[in-house]
């Protein structure tokens, strides 16, 4: 059997995990909102029309942040369409996804629902077709207590207390030519800076995210961030990153190395931010908001322009396999490894649209394979991330070159003393014995080893078989002489929990 080893020490701290690393994303796209989180006629719907079965799964994911309402959608969105009596709200064309938008859910309903899910809303403003005025009015509507036009309108619409939305995205993917109101870097930089100033005048306590590149293969990647930060460095708190992964052809070995790509992407943006800090002689260190990430089979998507106009169409409802779940698990490991700079991350999206939760109109809701590593990492990956340097075998990939077979990180909960190791075995055929040196702790005991793997790596969860793929509890972990050894099954995501005394 192959072997790998790593040593843990509570002194080797990367950073405390910001819980907002486990955020997700609700876009007005496909069936994420309508028949996803919201379906008034559904047998589990609450008084507001939100599905109870979906809500239960959302709570299980423990997502402290939910980004809303887009995505590409926001670049053509008129937020005022989604407030006030539902029967008066206009039906509009959503040009991003060629959909009919009924506006039955808007900022009031979403923010209230998100809080009930234990999440804070993270709101994006439209910097495509709109700008400073719409953005500052929205902050006044959501955050100002009362006594002004927009805050009193919110109160008349039924929300007496301000929503108190702290996190705001200054547009979405504004570097992308597909974006409605696409901008050059300098056009966006000026607009983002002035919008940030106005929004902060309404509420100085808000945190702002400037758009980084839509993805790392954009021709302007790097120079976009540089230009944007030149104008906005002192006005924003985060730069955004977006990245989606998929298996190309039969090259599963490369797909399994997606976490390596995410590491490099994050480190490139960190370098650009630090360069901007040096050049501008800024005091503060810029943090990152990885506010869209996931596995997405984009190659199967026909493209927006080929869609027929429809209301709540079935868009990009990818069905995730065991392999996809293992990749999602390793992307979470990459995010944790960079917890010193990545403070916010949003799994895109939450329900139906490339999502960990699926639902059928009038039917059930269920967990996709990817739900499991996310829910378990979100639950147990809290505390201090430790620096981990696994030593072990490597393999060659056509995409990322030579990569380690084992990807791992560890989190130390200083309150309970628990240590949790998250590890992926990228070997598709062989199990691997992982030795974890825990001599730095006097009395850690083995808690549990939970793994996600399957004889059929392409197995998925479906409406007919919602629990075809679930995590397995393994009883193989041994502890002796300060070393814990666990066997990671071939092609698996693993969580090994060690309890403090
Ligand atoms: O999450 C789907 C889409 O991906 C979002 O609308 C957009 O921001 C990104 O390109």
Short mmCIF file of C-alpha atoms and ligand atoms in Angstrom, two decimals:
data_model
loop_
_atom_site.label_atom_id
_atom_site.label_comp_id
_atom_site.label_asym_id
_atom_site.label_seq_id
_atom_site.Cartn_x
_atom_site.Cartn_y
_atom_site.Cartn_z
CA UNK A 1 0.00 0.00 0.00
CA UNK A 2 1.18 3.58 -0.65
CA UNK A 3 2.12 5.75 2.31
CA UNK A 4 2.08 9.45 3.08
CA UNK A 5 2.88 11.28 6.29
CA UNK A 6 2.26 14.65 7.84
CA UNK A 7 3.04 16.26 11.19
CA UNK A 8 0.68 18.52 13.09
CA UNK A 9 1.70 21.15 15.59
CA UNK A 10 -0.64 23.73 17.19
CA UNK A 11 2.16 26.30 16.93
CA UNK A 12 2.12 26.17 13.12
CA UNK A 13 -0.92 28.33 12.56
CA UNK A 14 -2.06 29.67 9.22
CA UNK A 15 -5.07 31.61 10.52
CA UNK A 16 -8.40 31.27 12.20
CA UNK A 17 -11.07 30.14 9.75
CA UNK A 18 -13.51 32.92 9.01
CA UNK A 19 -16.87 31.08 9.15
CA UNK A 20 -17.85 33.01 6.02
CA UNK A 21 -15.58 30.63 4.11
CA UNK A 22 -18.61 28.32 4.04
CA UNK A 23 -20.96 30.66 2.21
CA UNK A 24 -23.15 29.84 -0.76
CA UNK A 25 -24.94 31.73 -3.51
CA UNK A 26 -28.56 32.26 -4.52
CA UNK A 27 -28.98 33.75 -7.98
CA UNK A 28 -32.19 34.52 -9.80
CA UNK A 29 -31.23 31.90 -12.34
CA UNK A 30 -33.00 28.77 -13.51
CA UNK A 31 -34.70 27.15 -10.53
CA UNK A 32 -32.47 28.33 -7.72
CA UNK A 33 -35.07 30.77 -6.34
CA UNK A 34 -38.35 29.70 -7.97
CA UNK A 35 -39.14 26.04 -7.14
CA UNK A 36 -35.75 25.96 -5.38
CA UNK A 37 -35.90 27.91 -2.13
CA UNK A 38 -39.35 29.39 -2.95
CA UNK A 39 -42.45 27.52 -4.04
CA UNK A 40 -45.69 28.81 -2.46
CA UNK A 41 -47.82 25.83 -3.50
CA UNK A 42 -45.43 23.23 -2.14
CA UNK A 43 -46.71 21.04 0.70
CA UNK A 44 -43.78 22.06 2.92
CA UNK A 45 -44.03 25.80 2.12
CA UNK A 46 -44.16 28.23 5.04
CA UNK A 47 -46.42 31.29 5.26
CA UNK A 48 -44.01 33.26 3.07
CA UNK A 49 -43.92 30.59 0.34
CA UNK A 50 -40.44 29.22 1.13
CA UNK A 51 -39.99 25.45 1.00
CA UNK A 52 -39.53 23.80 4.38
CA UNK A 53 -37.78 20.69 3.02
CA UNK A 54 -35.18 22.80 1.19
CA UNK A 55 -34.76 25.06 4.24
CA UNK A 56 -33.97 22.02 6.38
CA UNK A 57 -31.14 21.01 4.01
CA UNK A 58 -29.85 24.58 3.82
CA UNK A 59 -29.59 24.67 7.62
CA UNK A 60 -27.72 21.38 7.53
CA UNK A 61 -25.11 22.96 5.22
CA UNK A 62 -24.42 25.72 7.78
CA UNK A 63 -23.80 28.55 5.34
CA UNK A 64 -23.07 31.73 7.32
CA UNK A 65 -23.26 33.85 4.16
CA UNK A 66 -25.58 33.76 1.14
CA UNK A 67 -24.68 35.91 -1.85
CA UNK A 68 -27.66 37.35 -3.78
CA UNK A 69 -29.23 38.08 -6.35
CA UNK A 70 -26.49 37.38 -8.93
CA UNK A 71 -24.34 36.53 -10.74
CA UNK A 72 -24.88 37.70 -14.28
CA UNK A 73 -28.51 38.39 -13.37
CA UNK A 74 -27.61 41.38 -11.21
CA UNK A 75 -26.12 43.35 -14.11
CA UNK A 76 -29.59 43.96 -15.53
CA UNK A 77 -31.55 43.95 -12.27
CA UNK A 78 -33.84 46.70 -11.02
CA UNK A 79 -34.04 45.96 -7.30
CA UNK A 80 -37.09 48.21 -6.85
CA UNK A 81 -39.08 45.71 -8.98
CA UNK A 82 -38.82 43.20 -6.14
CA UNK A 83 -40.30 45.25 -3.29
CA UNK A 84 -43.85 46.12 -2.24
CA UNK A 85 -47.08 44.18 -2.82
CA UNK A 86 -46.33 41.06 -4.83
CA UNK A 87 -49.30 41.52 -7.15
CA UNK A 88 -47.91 44.89 -8.29
CA UNK A 89 -44.44 43.63 -9.14
CA UNK A 90 -43.52 43.68 -12.83
CA UNK A 91 -42.71 40.67 -14.94
CA UNK A 92 -39.46 41.44 -16.74
CA UNK A 93 -37.05 39.99 -19.24
CA UNK A 94 -33.88 38.77 -17.55
CA UNK A 95 -31.38 39.27 -20.35
CA UNK A 96 -28.60 37.32 -18.63
CA UNK A 97 -30.37 33.96 -18.72
CA UNK A 98 -33.18 34.66 -21.25
CA UNK A 99 -35.76 34.11 -18.54
CA UNK A 100 -39.00 35.73 -17.42
CA UNK A 101 -38.46 37.24 -13.97
CA UNK A 102 -41.65 37.54 -11.93
CA UNK A 103 -40.01 39.40 -9.03
CA UNK A 104 -42.05 37.43 -6.49
CA UNK A 105 -38.90 37.22 -4.39
CA UNK A 106 -36.94 40.40 -3.75
CA UNK A 107 -34.54 41.83 -1.23
CA UNK A 108 -37.00 41.89 1.70
CA UNK A 109 -38.07 38.28 1.32
CA UNK A 110 -34.55 37.06 0.64
CA UNK A 111 -32.85 38.89 3.50
CA UNK A 112 -35.51 37.72 5.97
CA UNK A 113 -35.31 34.13 4.74
CA UNK A 114 -31.49 34.13 4.83
CA UNK A 115 -31.49 35.25 8.47
CA UNK A 116 -33.90 32.44 9.27
CA UNK A 117 -31.38 30.06 7.69
CA UNK A 118 -28.72 31.39 10.08
CA UNK A 119 -27.01 33.23 7.19
CA UNK A 120 -26.14 36.83 6.56
CA UNK A 121 -27.12 38.14 3.15
CA UNK A 122 -24.29 39.32 0.89
CA UNK A 123 -25.85 41.66 -1.63
CA UNK A 124 -24.53 42.48 -5.10
CA UNK A 125 -25.38 45.83 -6.69
CA UNK A 126 -25.96 46.38 -10.39
CA UNK A 127 -22.94 48.09 -11.97
CA UNK A 128 -23.90 46.92 -15.45
CA UNK A 129 -27.01 48.86 -16.46
CA UNK A 130 -27.17 50.97 -13.28
CA UNK A 131 -24.74 52.57 -10.89
CA UNK A 132 -24.18 54.88 -7.92
CA UNK A 133 -27.73 56.07 -7.40
CA UNK A 134 -29.44 52.67 -7.42
CA UNK A 135 -26.70 51.27 -5.17
CA UNK A 136 -26.81 53.98 -2.53
CA UNK A 137 -30.64 53.89 -2.50
CA UNK A 138 -30.53 50.15 -1.93
CA UNK A 139 -28.20 50.57 1.07
CA UNK A 140 -30.56 53.21 2.43
CA UNK A 141 -33.53 50.88 1.88
CA UNK A 142 -31.92 47.90 3.62
CA UNK A 143 -29.77 49.53 6.31
CA UNK A 144 -31.09 52.95 7.32
CA UNK A 145 -33.38 52.75 10.37
CA UNK A 146 -36.15 55.19 9.36
CA UNK A 147 -37.11 58.77 8.58
CA UNK A 148 -36.01 58.85 4.93
CA UNK A 149 -37.76 58.02 1.67
CA UNK A 150 -36.21 54.57 1.15
CA UNK A 151 -36.07 53.47 4.78
CA UNK A 152 -39.69 54.46 5.36
CA UNK A 153 -40.69 52.63 2.20
CA UNK A 154 -39.06 49.48 3.61
CA UNK A 155 -41.05 49.96 6.82
CA UNK A 156 -44.28 50.42 4.88
CA UNK A 157 -43.42 47.24 2.98
CA UNK A 158 -43.43 45.34 6.25
CA UNK A 159 -39.82 45.32 7.52
CA UNK A 160 -39.66 47.64 10.52
CA UNK A 161 -36.06 46.93 11.50
CA UNK A 162 -33.25 47.47 8.99
CA UNK A 163 -31.90 44.30 7.37
CA UNK A 164 -28.42 45.44 8.38
CA UNK A 165 -26.67 43.98 5.31
CA UNK A 166 -22.93 44.30 5.91
CA UNK A 167 -21.44 42.60 2.86
CA UNK A 168 -21.81 44.15 -0.59
CA UNK A 169 -20.39 43.18 -4.00
CA UNK A 170 -19.66 46.06 -6.36
CA UNK A 171 -21.16 44.36 -9.42
CA UNK A 172 -20.42 40.92 -10.81
CA UNK A 173 -17.80 39.74 -13.33
CA UNK A 174 -17.65 43.17 -14.94
CA UNK A 175 -14.59 42.13 -16.99
CA UNK A 176 -16.67 39.58 -18.94
CA UNK A 177 -17.89 40.54 -22.44
CA UNK A 178 -20.99 38.40 -21.70
CA UNK A 179 -21.94 40.77 -18.89
CA UNK A 180 -24.72 43.26 -19.53
CA UNK A 181 -22.97 46.62 -19.26
CA UNK A 182 -19.50 45.03 -19.51
CA UNK A 183 -16.73 47.49 -18.66
CA UNK A 184 -13.05 47.93 -19.30
CA UNK A 185 -10.88 47.77 -16.19
CA UNK A 186 -10.55 51.53 -15.91
CA UNK A 187 -14.27 52.15 -16.55
CA UNK A 188 -15.14 49.66 -13.84
CA UNK A 189 -12.47 50.92 -11.45
CA UNK A 190 -13.83 54.49 -11.51
CA UNK A 191 -17.44 53.39 -11.17
CA UNK A 192 -16.64 50.94 -8.36
CA UNK A 193 -14.68 53.60 -6.48
CA UNK A 194 -17.41 56.22 -6.68
CA UNK A 195 -20.15 53.71 -5.88
CA UNK A 196 -18.15 52.52 -2.87
CA UNK A 197 -17.80 56.09 -1.62
CA UNK A 198 -21.53 56.78 -1.92
CA UNK A 199 -22.57 53.47 -0.33
CA UNK A 200 -20.24 54.06 2.61
CA UNK A 201 -21.66 57.54 3.12
CA UNK A 202 -25.04 55.90 3.68
CA UNK A 203 -23.63 53.23 5.98
CA UNK A 204 -19.93 53.45 6.95
CA UNK A 205 -20.03 50.02 8.58
CA UNK A 206 -20.48 48.04 5.34
CA UNK A 207 -17.78 45.81 3.81
CA UNK A 208 -17.20 45.95 0.07
CA UNK A 209 -15.99 43.45 -2.52
CA UNK A 210 -14.47 44.72 -5.79
CA UNK A 211 -14.78 42.51 -8.86
CA UNK A 212 -11.64 40.62 -9.71
CA UNK A 213 -11.41 38.63 -12.94
CA UNK A 214 -14.26 36.30 -13.93
CA UNK A 215 -11.76 33.51 -14.12
CA UNK A 216 -8.03 33.02 -14.34
CA UNK A 217 -7.98 32.41 -18.11
CA UNK A 218 -9.39 35.87 -18.86
CA UNK A 219 -6.94 37.74 -21.14
CA UNK A 220 -6.95 40.63 -18.66
CA UNK A 221 -6.33 38.48 -15.57
CA UNK A 222 -3.84 40.27 -13.33
CA UNK A 223 -3.91 43.59 -15.14
CA UNK A 224 -7.65 43.89 -14.37
CA UNK A 225 -7.00 43.47 -10.63
CA UNK A 226 -4.06 45.88 -10.80
CA UNK A 227 -6.12 48.62 -12.49
CA UNK A 228 -9.12 48.13 -10.20
CA UNK A 229 -6.99 48.21 -7.05
CA UNK A 230 -5.20 51.36 -8.16
CA UNK A 231 -8.56 53.19 -7.84
CA UNK A 232 -10.21 51.24 -5.05
CA UNK A 233 -7.55 49.88 -2.69
CA UNK A 234 -8.52 51.99 0.31
CA UNK A 235 -12.24 51.85 -0.48
CA UNK A 236 -12.82 48.09 -0.56
CA UNK A 237 -12.15 45.19 1.77
CA UNK A 238 -11.98 42.25 -0.63
CA UNK A 239 -11.24 41.36 -4.24
CA UNK A 240 -13.40 38.62 -5.75
CA UNK A 241 -12.29 35.38 -7.40
CA UNK A 242 -14.49 33.00 -9.41
CA UNK A 243 -13.56 29.56 -10.65
CA UNK A 244 -15.43 26.51 -11.95
CA UNK A 245 -13.92 23.09 -12.59
CA UNK A 246 -14.93 20.14 -14.73
CA UNK A 247 -13.46 16.93 -16.07
CA UNK A 248 -12.27 17.34 -19.64
CA UNK A 249 -12.70 14.18 -21.72
CA UNK A 250 -11.47 11.16 -19.81
CA UNK A 251 -8.67 13.03 -18.01
CA UNK A 252 -9.87 12.37 -14.49
CA UNK A 253 -6.32 12.53 -13.14
CA UNK A 254 -6.12 16.21 -14.08
CA UNK A 255 -9.62 16.96 -12.81
CA UNK A 256 -8.65 15.52 -9.43
CA UNK A 257 -5.85 18.09 -9.32
CA UNK A 258 -8.33 21.02 -9.42
CA UNK A 259 -7.30 22.00 -5.89
CA UNK A 260 -3.75 22.58 -7.12
CA UNK A 261 -5.11 24.96 -9.71
CA UNK A 262 -7.17 26.74 -7.07
CA UNK A 263 -4.06 27.10 -4.89
CA UNK A 264 -2.17 28.75 -7.76
CA UNK A 265 -5.09 31.01 -8.63
CA UNK A 266 -5.43 32.26 -5.05
CA UNK A 267 -1.68 32.77 -4.73
CA UNK A 268 -1.59 34.79 -7.99
CA UNK A 269 -4.34 37.12 -6.79
CA UNK A 270 -2.64 37.47 -3.40
CA UNK A 271 0.56 38.45 -5.23
CA UNK A 272 -1.28 41.06 -7.30
CA UNK A 273 -2.97 42.50 -4.19
CA UNK A 274 0.35 42.68 -2.34
CA UNK A 275 1.98 44.32 -5.35
CA UNK A 276 -0.78 46.96 -5.35
CA UNK A 277 -0.29 47.43 -1.63
CA UNK A 278 3.43 48.02 -2.10
CA UNK A 279 3.08 50.34 -5.08
CA UNK A 280 0.35 52.37 -3.40
CA UNK A 281 2.08 52.26 -0.01
CA UNK A 282 -1.14 51.13 1.60
CA UNK A 283 -1.30 50.10 5.22
CA UNK A 284 -4.03 47.53 5.06
CA UNK A 285 -3.63 44.06 3.60
CA UNK A 286 -6.27 43.17 1.01
CA UNK A 287 -8.31 40.03 1.61
CA UNK A 288 -10.06 37.80 -0.91
CA UNK A 289 -13.68 36.81 -1.46
CA UNK A 290 -13.86 33.59 -3.51
CA UNK A 291 -17.51 34.26 -4.10
CA UNK A 292 -18.16 31.72 -6.87
CA UNK A 293 -16.56 28.29 -6.92
CA UNK A 294 -17.71 24.79 -7.74
CA UNK A 295 -17.62 21.96 -10.23
CA UNK A 296 -19.63 23.02 -13.29
CA UNK A 297 -19.79 21.09 -16.58
CA UNK A 298 -19.72 24.30 -18.60
CA UNK A 299 -18.88 22.35 -21.74
CA UNK A 300 -22.42 20.89 -21.61
CA UNK A 301 -24.07 24.32 -21.35
CA UNK A 302 -25.30 25.51 -24.79
CA UNK A 303 -24.62 29.18 -23.93
CA UNK A 304 -27.06 31.91 -22.96
CA UNK A 305 -27.80 33.00 -26.53
CA UNK A 306 -29.06 29.52 -27.43
CA UNK A 307 -31.70 29.40 -24.67
CA UNK A 308 -35.43 29.75 -25.35
CA UNK A 309 -37.25 32.36 -23.28
CA UNK A 310 -38.86 30.67 -20.27
CA UNK A 311 -39.93 31.18 -16.68
CA UNK A 312 -37.76 29.32 -14.13
CA UNK A 313 -36.15 27.10 -16.81
CA UNK A 314 -34.07 24.08 -15.90
CA UNK A 315 -30.61 25.61 -16.29
CA UNK A 316 -27.31 23.90 -15.50
CA UNK A 317 -28.84 21.37 -13.11
CA UNK A 318 -25.63 19.34 -13.04
CA UNK A 319 -25.91 15.93 -11.37
CA UNK A 320 -22.78 15.38 -9.32
CA UNK A 321 -20.81 12.15 -9.07
CA UNK A 322 -18.52 10.74 -6.40
CA UNK A 323 -15.53 12.16 -8.32
CA UNK A 324 -17.13 15.60 -8.33
CA UNK A 325 -17.67 15.36 -4.57
CA UNK A 326 -14.02 14.42 -4.01
CA UNK A 327 -12.99 17.45 -6.08
CA UNK A 328 -15.34 19.72 -4.10
CA UNK A 329 -13.74 18.32 -0.92
CA UNK A 330 -10.26 19.17 -2.20
CA UNK A 331 -11.35 22.67 -3.25
CA UNK A 332 -12.49 23.20 0.34
CA UNK A 333 -9.05 22.03 1.50
CA UNK A 334 -7.48 24.63 -0.78
CA UNK A 335 -9.72 27.38 0.62
CA UNK A 336 -8.83 26.37 4.18
CA UNK A 337 -5.12 26.32 3.33
CA UNK A 338 -5.46 30.00 2.36
CA UNK A 339 -7.58 31.03 5.34
CA UNK A 340 -5.10 33.82 6.07
CA UNK A 341 -6.26 35.66 2.93
CA UNK A 342 -9.52 34.07 1.79
CA UNK A 343 -12.11 35.30 4.27
CA UNK A 344 -15.28 34.73 2.25
CA UNK A 345 -16.16 31.96 -0.18
CA UNK A 346 -19.47 31.03 -1.79
CA UNK A 347 -20.24 27.63 -3.23
CA UNK A 348 -22.14 28.49 -6.41
CA UNK A 349 -25.00 27.90 -6.20
CA UNK A 350 -27.29 26.70 -3.39
CA UNK A 351 -30.26 24.89 -4.96
CA UNK A 352 -30.77 23.20 -8.37
CA UNK A 353 -28.36 25.43 -10.35
CA UNK A 354 -24.96 23.64 -10.03
CA UNK A 355 -25.98 23.03 -6.46
CA UNK A 356 -25.48 20.71 -3.48
CA UNK A 357 -29.28 20.64 -2.99
CA UNK A 358 -31.77 19.54 -5.62
CA UNK A 359 -35.54 19.88 -5.55
CA UNK A 360 -38.42 18.94 -7.81
CA UNK A 361 -41.44 21.24 -8.24
CA UNK A 362 -44.19 19.73 -6.08
CA UNK A 363 -41.79 16.92 -5.22
CA UNK A 364 -38.94 16.13 -2.85
CA UNK A 365 -35.61 17.79 -2.10
CA UNK A 366 -32.39 15.82 -1.75
CA UNK A 367 -28.65 16.05 -1.16
CA UNK A 368 -26.26 15.75 -4.10
CA UNK A 369 -22.94 13.93 -3.55
CA UNK A 370 -21.17 17.27 -3.16
CA UNK A 371 -23.47 18.19 -0.27
CA UNK A 372 -21.63 15.80 2.03
CA UNK A 373 -18.02 17.07 1.99
CA UNK A 374 -19.35 20.62 2.14
CA UNK A 375 -21.66 20.01 5.12
CA UNK A 376 -19.02 18.08 7.07
CA UNK A 377 -16.24 20.59 6.40
CA UNK A 378 -18.55 23.47 7.25
CA UNK A 379 -19.49 21.77 10.51
CA UNK A 380 -16.07 20.60 11.67
CA UNK A 381 -13.65 22.87 9.81
CA UNK A 382 -13.84 25.69 12.32
CA UNK A 383 -10.94 26.94 14.42
CA UNK A 384 -7.28 27.46 13.56
CA UNK A 385 -5.97 26.09 10.27
CA UNK A 386 -2.61 24.41 10.81
CA UNK A 387 0.24 24.39 8.35
CA UNK A 388 0.43 20.89 6.89
CA UNK A 389 3.12 19.59 4.55
CA UNK A 390 2.23 16.04 3.51
CA UNK A 391 5.19 13.96 2.31
CA UNK A 392 4.24 11.17 -0.03
CA UNK A 393 3.87 9.98 -3.61
CA UNK A 394 3.13 12.23 -6.54
CA UNK A 395 1.71 11.65 -10.01
CA UNK A 396 1.92 13.39 -13.35
CA UNK A 397 -1.03 15.27 -14.87
CA UNK A 398 -1.31 16.84 -18.30
CA UNK A 399 -2.93 19.95 -16.77
CA UNK A 400 -1.10 20.73 -13.54
CA UNK A 401 2.15 18.79 -14.00
CA UNK A 402 3.35 16.73 -11.03
CA UNK A 403 0.88 16.82 -8.13
CA UNK A 404 0.77 15.11 -4.72
CA UNK A 405 -1.45 12.05 -4.42
CA UNK A 406 -2.62 13.28 -1.02
CA UNK A 407 -4.14 16.68 -0.48
CA UNK A 408 -4.63 17.54 3.19
CA UNK A 409 -5.19 20.24 5.75
CA UNK A 410 -6.01 20.28 9.46
CA UNK A 411 -8.02 22.50 11.76
CA UNK A 412 -7.48 22.87 15.51
CA UNK A 413 -10.44 23.90 17.62
CA UNK A 414 -8.72 25.57 20.55
CA UNK A 415 -11.90 25.60 22.65
CA UNK A 416 -12.63 21.88 22.54
CA UNK A 417 -9.07 20.76 21.80
CA UNK A 418 -10.32 18.75 18.80
CA UNK A 419 -8.16 18.39 15.71
CA UNK A 420 -9.75 17.55 12.38
CA UNK A 421 -7.79 16.38 9.35
CA UNK A 422 -9.36 16.73 5.91
CA UNK A 423 -7.64 14.64 3.25
CA UNK A 424 -8.18 13.51 -0.33
CA UNK A 425 -6.59 10.46 -1.91
CA UNK A 426 -6.28 11.29 -5.60
CA UNK A 427 -5.12 7.81 -6.52
CA UNK A 428 -7.94 6.28 -8.54
CA UNK A 429 -7.02 2.67 -7.87
CA UNK A 430 -5.00 2.27 -4.66
CA UNK A 431 -5.78 3.04 -1.03
CA UNK A 432 -3.15 4.96 0.87
CA UNK A 433 -2.03 4.78 4.51
CA UNK A 434 -1.72 8.26 6.02
CA UNK A 435 0.44 8.67 9.14
CA UNK A 436 -0.40 11.77 11.17
CA UNK A 437 2.22 12.76 13.73
CA UNK A 438 0.34 14.21 16.72
CA UNK A 439 3.16 14.12 19.29
CA UNK A 440 2.56 17.81 20.02
CA UNK A 441 -0.57 16.87 21.92
CA UNK A 442 -0.43 14.78 25.09
CA UNK A 443 -3.84 13.25 24.93
CA UNK A 444 -5.61 13.26 21.59
CA UNK A 445 -7.92 10.31 21.08
CA UNK A 446 -9.33 9.02 17.84
CA UNK A 447 -12.86 10.24 17.28
CA UNK A 448 -14.02 9.13 13.85
CA UNK A 449 -12.95 8.61 10.26
CA UNK A 450 -15.63 9.46 7.73
CA UNK A 451 -14.96 9.00 4.01
CA UNK A 452 -16.76 9.55 0.74
CA UNK A 453 -15.88 6.95 -1.92
CA UNK A 454 -17.64 4.31 -3.98
CA UNK A 455 -16.95 1.31 -6.19
CA UNK A 456 -18.58 3.34 -8.94
CA UNK A 457 -16.90 6.77 -9.05
CA UNK A 458 -19.62 8.01 -11.41
CA UNK A 459 -22.45 7.16 -8.97
CA UNK A 460 -24.84 10.05 -8.26
CA UNK A 461 -27.82 10.82 -6.04
CA UNK A 462 -31.09 11.18 -7.92
CA UNK A 463 -34.74 11.79 -7.14
CA UNK A 464 -35.24 8.02 -7.28
CA UNK A 465 -32.13 7.18 -5.26
CA UNK A 466 -31.44 10.27 -3.12
CA UNK A 467 -29.06 8.45 -0.78
CA UNK A 468 -27.18 6.31 -3.28
CA UNK A 469 -23.95 8.08 -2.23
CA UNK A 470 -23.42 9.00 1.42
CA UNK A 471 -20.33 9.20 3.62
CA UNK A 472 -19.15 5.97 5.26
CA UNK A 473 -17.83 5.68 8.82
CA UNK A 474 -14.61 3.67 8.78
CA UNK A 475 -13.12 1.94 11.80
CA UNK A 476 -9.56 1.56 10.55
CA UNK A 477 -7.83 4.36 12.46
CA UNK A 478 -5.01 3.29 14.78
CA UNK A 479 -3.07 5.38 17.26
CA UNK A 480 0.33 4.41 18.67
CA UNK A 481 3.42 6.34 19.88
CA UNK A 482 2.02 9.73 18.94
CA UNK A 483 1.09 8.70 15.42
CA UNK A 484 -2.42 8.24 14.09
CA UNK A 485 -2.72 6.07 10.98
CA UNK A 486 -5.76 5.97 8.72
CA UNK A 487 -6.27 4.23 5.42
CA UNK A 488 -7.70 6.54 2.78
CA UNK A 489 -9.67 4.51 0.21
CA UNK A 490 -8.83 4.95 -3.47
CA UNK A 491 -10.35 8.14 -4.92
CA UNK A 492 -11.80 9.39 -1.67
CA UNK A 493 -12.48 12.44 0.45
CA UNK A 494 -11.82 11.90 4.17
CA UNK A 495 -12.39 13.56 7.51
CA UNK A 496 -10.45 12.22 10.52
CA UNK A 497 -11.54 13.71 13.83
CA UNK A 498 -9.29 13.53 16.87
CA UNK A 499 -10.71 14.59 20.21
CA UNK A 500 -8.89 16.64 22.79
CA UNK A 501 -8.87 15.58 26.43
O1 LIG B 1 -23.08 30.76 -11.24
C1 LIG B 1 -23.41 30.87 -12.60
C2 LIG B 1 -22.80 32.08 -13.27
O2 LIG B 1 -21.41 31.92 -13.33
C3 LIG B 1 -22.97 33.41 -12.59
O3 LIG B 1 -24.16 34.04 -12.90
C4 LIG B 1 -21.81 34.20 -13.09
O4 LIG B 1 -21.38 35.19 -12.19
C5 LIG B 1 -20.76 33.17 -13.42
O5 LIG B 1 -20.20 33.34 -14.66
#
